[in-house]
Short mmCIF file of C-alpha atoms in Angstrom, two decimals:
data_model
loop_
_atom_site.label_atom_id
_atom_site.label_comp_id
_atom_site.label_asym_id
_atom_site.label_seq_id
_atom_site.Cartn_x
_atom_site.Cartn_y
_atom_site.Cartn_z
CA MET A 28 0.00 0.00 0.00
CA THR A 29 1.32 3.45 -0.93
CA SER A 30 2.39 5.63 1.98
CA LYS A 31 0.31 8.71 2.63
CA LEU A 32 3.45 10.85 2.58
CA GLU A 33 7.06 10.19 1.66
CA LEU A 34 10.19 12.30 1.89
CA GLN A 35 13.10 10.95 -0.15
CA ASN A 36 16.62 12.36 0.28
CA VAL A 37 15.25 15.84 0.98
CA ARG A 38 17.84 18.59 1.37
CA LYS A 39 17.36 22.28 2.06
CA SER A 40 19.84 25.09 2.73
CA PHE A 41 19.42 28.75 3.56
CA ASP A 42 22.53 30.46 2.18
CA ASP A 43 25.38 28.29 3.48
CA LYS A 44 23.41 26.75 6.36
CA VAL A 45 22.04 23.25 5.73
CA VAL A 46 18.72 22.87 7.56
CA LEU A 47 17.56 19.52 6.13
CA ARG A 48 20.11 16.80 5.31
CA ASP A 49 19.08 13.78 3.22
CA VAL A 50 15.79 13.36 5.08
CA ASP A 51 13.94 10.10 4.42
CA LEU A 52 10.54 9.57 6.02
CA ALA A 53 7.50 7.45 5.21
CA VAL A 54 4.17 8.25 6.84
CA GLY A 55 1.42 5.65 6.57
CA HIS A 56 -2.29 6.35 6.32
CA HIS A 57 -3.68 7.36 9.75
CA ASP A 58 -0.16 7.51 11.27
CA VAL A 59 0.66 10.12 13.91
CA ILE A 60 4.32 11.09 13.75
CA CYS A 61 5.85 13.42 16.35
CA LEU A 62 8.99 15.35 15.46
CA ILE A 63 11.16 16.20 18.45
CA GLY A 64 14.52 17.90 18.81
CA SER A 65 16.04 21.16 19.90
CA SER A 66 15.13 24.49 18.31
CA GLY A 67 16.83 24.83 14.94
CA SER A 68 16.97 21.08 14.31
CA GLY A 69 14.84 21.33 11.17
CA LYS A 70 11.36 20.37 12.39
CA SER A 71 9.56 23.51 11.23
CA THR A 72 11.40 23.62 7.91
CA MET A 73 10.38 20.03 7.21
CA LEU A 74 6.70 20.84 7.76
CA LYS A 75 6.91 23.97 5.60
CA ALA A 76 8.63 21.97 2.85
CA ILE A 77 5.81 19.40 2.94
CA ASN A 78 3.27 22.23 2.64
CA LEU A 79 5.35 23.69 -0.24
CA LEU A 80 5.91 26.92 1.67
CA VAL A 81 9.66 26.30 1.41
CA PRO A 82 11.10 24.92 -1.85
CA ILE A 83 13.55 22.04 -1.37
CA ASP A 84 16.96 21.96 -3.04
CA GLU A 85 17.19 18.22 -3.64
CA GLY A 86 15.09 15.09 -3.23
CA GLN A 87 11.39 14.42 -3.59
CA ILE A 88 8.22 14.70 -1.54
CA LEU A 89 5.33 12.43 -2.50
CA LEU A 90 1.71 12.65 -1.38
CA ASP A 91 -0.41 9.55 -2.06
CA GLY A 92 2.35 8.34 -4.38
CA THR A 93 2.46 11.51 -6.51
CA GLU A 94 5.49 13.79 -6.41
CA ILE A 95 4.35 17.19 -5.21
CA THR A 96 7.81 18.79 -5.58
CA ALA A 97 7.96 18.12 -9.33
CA PRO A 98 8.21 21.12 -11.69
CA GLY A 99 4.85 22.52 -12.71
CA VAL A 100 2.91 21.27 -9.69
CA ASN A 101 0.32 23.79 -8.47
CA PRO A 102 1.05 24.26 -4.74
CA ASN A 103 -2.45 25.55 -4.03
CA GLN A 104 -3.98 22.33 -5.32
CA VAL A 105 -1.60 20.33 -3.14
CA ARG A 106 -2.47 22.43 -0.08
CA GLU A 107 -6.16 21.64 -0.57
CA LYS A 108 -5.31 18.13 0.65
CA MET A 109 -3.50 19.17 3.81
CA GLY A 110 -3.91 21.60 6.67
CA ILE A 111 -1.12 23.32 8.56
CA VAL A 112 -1.31 25.07 11.93
CA PHE A 113 1.48 27.25 13.30
CA GLN A 114 2.34 28.43 16.81
CA ALA A 115 1.32 31.96 15.77
CA PHE A 116 -2.40 31.57 15.21
CA ASN A 117 -2.41 33.59 11.95
CA LEU A 118 -6.10 34.44 12.25
CA PHE A 119 -7.33 37.49 10.36
CA PRO A 120 -7.94 40.05 13.14
CA HIS A 121 -10.52 42.03 11.16
CA MET A 122 -12.71 38.98 10.53
CA LYS A 123 -15.09 37.20 12.89
CA VAL A 124 -14.44 33.57 13.80
CA ILE A 125 -17.06 32.32 11.35
CA ASP A 126 -15.50 34.32 8.51
CA ASN A 127 -11.96 33.15 9.36
CA ILE A 128 -13.15 29.55 9.11
CA THR A 129 -15.26 29.86 5.96
CA LEU A 130 -12.85 31.97 3.89
CA GLY A 131 -10.82 29.03 2.59
CA PRO A 132 -13.73 26.72 1.72
CA ARG A 133 -15.46 29.57 -0.11
CA LYS A 134 -12.48 31.05 -1.95
CA VAL A 135 -10.39 27.90 -2.54
CA HIS A 136 -12.97 25.13 -2.76
CA GLY A 137 -15.81 27.22 -4.21
CA LEU A 138 -18.26 26.14 -1.50
CA PRO A 139 -21.45 28.21 -1.29
CA GLN A 140 -21.52 30.46 1.76
CA ASP A 141 -24.43 28.71 3.44
CA GLN A 142 -22.75 25.30 3.13
CA ALA A 143 -19.42 26.68 4.35
CA GLU A 144 -21.13 28.26 7.36
CA ASP A 145 -23.08 25.08 8.18
CA HIS A 146 -19.84 23.09 8.17
CA ALA A 147 -18.11 25.75 10.28
CA ARG A 148 -20.91 25.62 12.86
CA GLN A 149 -20.60 21.83 13.06
CA LEU A 150 -16.84 22.11 13.67
CA LEU A 151 -17.26 24.86 16.25
CA GLU A 152 -19.77 22.70 18.10
CA GLN A 153 -17.41 19.70 18.03
CA PHE A 154 -14.64 21.81 19.56
CA GLY A 155 -16.78 23.61 22.11
CA LEU A 156 -16.65 27.05 20.53
CA THR A 157 -20.20 27.60 19.33
CA ASP A 158 -20.53 30.68 21.54
CA LYS A 159 -17.50 32.30 19.85
CA ILE A 160 -18.89 32.18 16.33
CA ASN A 161 -19.30 35.96 15.97
CA GLU A 162 -16.34 37.04 18.10
CA TYR A 163 -13.22 38.71 16.72
CA PRO A 164 -9.87 37.02 17.44
CA ASP A 165 -8.74 39.69 19.91
CA ARG A 166 -11.62 38.68 22.19
CA LEU A 167 -10.47 35.05 22.37
CA SER A 168 -8.00 33.44 24.74
CA GLY A 169 -4.82 31.93 23.33
CA GLY A 170 -6.25 28.43 23.60
CA GLU A 171 -9.44 29.50 21.84
CA LYS A 172 -7.46 31.17 19.05
CA GLN A 173 -5.43 28.03 18.52
CA ARG A 174 -8.56 25.87 18.45
CA VAL A 175 -10.07 28.21 15.85
CA ALA A 176 -6.85 27.91 13.84
CA VAL A 177 -7.20 24.11 13.94
CA ILE A 178 -10.87 24.35 12.92
CA ARG A 179 -9.95 26.65 10.04
CA ALA A 180 -7.44 24.07 8.81
CA LEU A 181 -10.02 21.27 9.16
CA ALA A 182 -12.70 23.24 7.30
CA GLY A 183 -11.02 22.37 4.01
CA GLU A 184 -11.48 18.68 4.88
CA PRO A 185 -7.79 17.75 4.55
CA ASP A 186 -6.61 14.18 4.93
CA LEU A 187 -3.21 15.22 6.31
CA MET A 188 -2.57 17.70 9.14
CA LEU A 189 0.71 19.39 10.00
CA PHE A 190 1.19 20.99 13.42
CA ASP A 191 4.18 23.24 14.05
CA GLU A 192 4.76 23.79 17.79
CA VAL A 193 1.11 24.75 18.23
CA THR A 194 1.38 25.04 22.02
CA SER A 195 4.59 27.09 22.21
CA ALA A 196 2.81 30.45 22.36
CA LEU A 197 0.24 29.36 24.95
CA ASP A 198 0.11 29.77 28.70
CA PRO A 199 0.72 26.38 30.36
CA GLU A 200 -2.88 26.10 31.56
CA LEU A 201 -4.13 26.41 27.96
CA VAL A 202 -1.81 23.76 26.52
CA ALA A 203 -3.98 20.82 27.59
CA GLU A 204 -7.09 22.00 25.76
CA VAL A 205 -5.23 22.24 22.43
CA LEU A 206 -3.50 18.89 22.92
CA ASN A 207 -6.90 17.33 23.64
CA VAL A 208 -8.10 18.62 20.27
CA ILE A 209 -5.19 16.83 18.57
CA ARG A 210 -5.93 13.65 20.53
CA GLY A 211 -9.48 13.84 19.22
CA LEU A 212 -8.17 14.05 15.64
CA LYS A 213 -6.08 10.95 16.26
CA ASP A 214 -9.19 9.13 17.45
CA ARG A 215 -10.87 10.09 14.17
CA GLY A 216 -8.01 8.59 12.16
CA MET A 217 -6.38 11.80 10.90
CA THR A 218 -2.85 11.41 9.50
CA MET A 219 -0.66 13.92 11.35
CA LEU A 220 2.89 15.20 11.56
CA ILE A 221 3.42 17.11 14.79
CA ALA A 222 6.52 19.13 15.68
CA THR A 223 6.39 19.48 19.44
CA HIS A 224 8.32 20.24 22.62
CA GLU A 225 5.62 18.46 24.66
CA MET A 226 7.42 15.18 25.31
CA GLY A 227 4.72 13.60 27.47
CA PHE A 228 2.19 14.31 24.73
CA ALA A 229 4.47 12.84 22.05
CA ARG A 230 4.94 9.73 24.18
CA ASP A 231 1.18 9.31 24.61
CA VAL A 232 -0.17 10.16 21.16
CA ALA A 233 2.49 9.24 18.58
CA ASP A 234 2.69 6.03 16.60
CA ARG A 235 6.30 6.95 15.85
CA VAL A 236 8.70 9.57 17.19
CA CYS A 237 11.46 11.09 15.05
CA PHE A 238 14.39 12.82 16.76
CA LEU A 239 15.92 15.51 14.56
CA ASP A 240 19.40 16.90 15.04
CA GLN A 241 21.21 19.31 12.71
CA GLY A 242 18.68 18.74 9.95
CA MET A 243 18.79 14.94 10.06
CA ILE A 244 16.39 12.35 11.41
CA LEU A 245 18.98 10.87 13.73
CA GLU A 246 16.69 8.26 15.24
CA GLN A 247 13.08 7.15 14.93
CA GLY A 248 10.88 4.47 16.40
CA PRO A 249 7.91 3.78 18.68
CA PRO A 250 7.61 6.25 21.59
CA LYS A 251 8.42 3.62 24.20
CA GLU A 252 11.65 2.76 22.39
CA ILE A 253 12.77 6.36 21.80
CA PHE A 254 11.95 7.63 25.28
CA SER A 255 13.03 4.56 27.25
CA SER A 256 16.05 3.25 25.38
CA PRO A 257 17.32 5.62 22.69
CA ARG A 258 20.31 4.26 20.78
CA GLU A 259 22.04 7.49 19.73
CA ALA A 260 24.16 9.42 22.22
CA ARG A 261 22.72 12.74 21.00
CA THR A 262 19.16 11.50 21.58
CA GLN A 263 20.13 10.33 25.06
CA GLN A 264 21.65 13.73 25.83
CA PHE A 265 18.58 15.62 24.57
CA LEU A 266 16.14 13.48 26.55
CA GLN A 267 18.25 13.67 29.72
CA ARG A 268 18.04 17.45 29.57
CA ILE A 269 14.26 17.19 29.14
CA ILE A 270 14.08 14.87 32.18
CA ASP A 271 16.33 17.15 34.25
CA ALA A 272 13.99 20.04 33.40
CA GLY A 273 11.03 18.00 34.67
CA ARG A 274 9.30 17.88 31.30
CA LEU A 275 9.13 14.13 30.83
#
């Protein structure tokens, strides 16, 4: 069976700094993959490359067996199949919640406004935000903004979701509500790549954990294996620092 997503020998540099080095990764249908590693290890760049926000220098990225990094590929058509959520919520401040959510389905997918709004209301109800439908983003808490950002990504009905440190900008007490949203997506079978500093969450939710260091996937495996008995010295060092900081 074809993988949902494949990265083959992907390389990316910014000027003379290599940020992705010969990255190989296969993501199966309904897999949840957590990317861990220190800041600057390449996690965010990998997600942006998958979403075609950053062009790669070498290698290939395939979605459902089709190369999406080939010349002539329309990135907007590719992005219709995936959603991406960043740590900065990126909501339009001048638009109400309902309008933030329905903009993409209306403009990109050509969905009539009434259908787009019906779908948005269903999603808001699922995520406990029905009462925020007509609020502007500046009247929402950080956790609510991030949940709206997730809903906006889901409104396009993607079959792959990318999460880039979505809890990093939140107060600690708001982290749990966003992580619970992602757990719910796992329960629904969503394929996800999640860059995260939340090690306990990665241990609980991931099917596979990838440790990145200096742009390489240095080690990957089931959470129990990576967190309990990592093989690589650099992985051991990273996790020991996390343990010493009381975060695992």
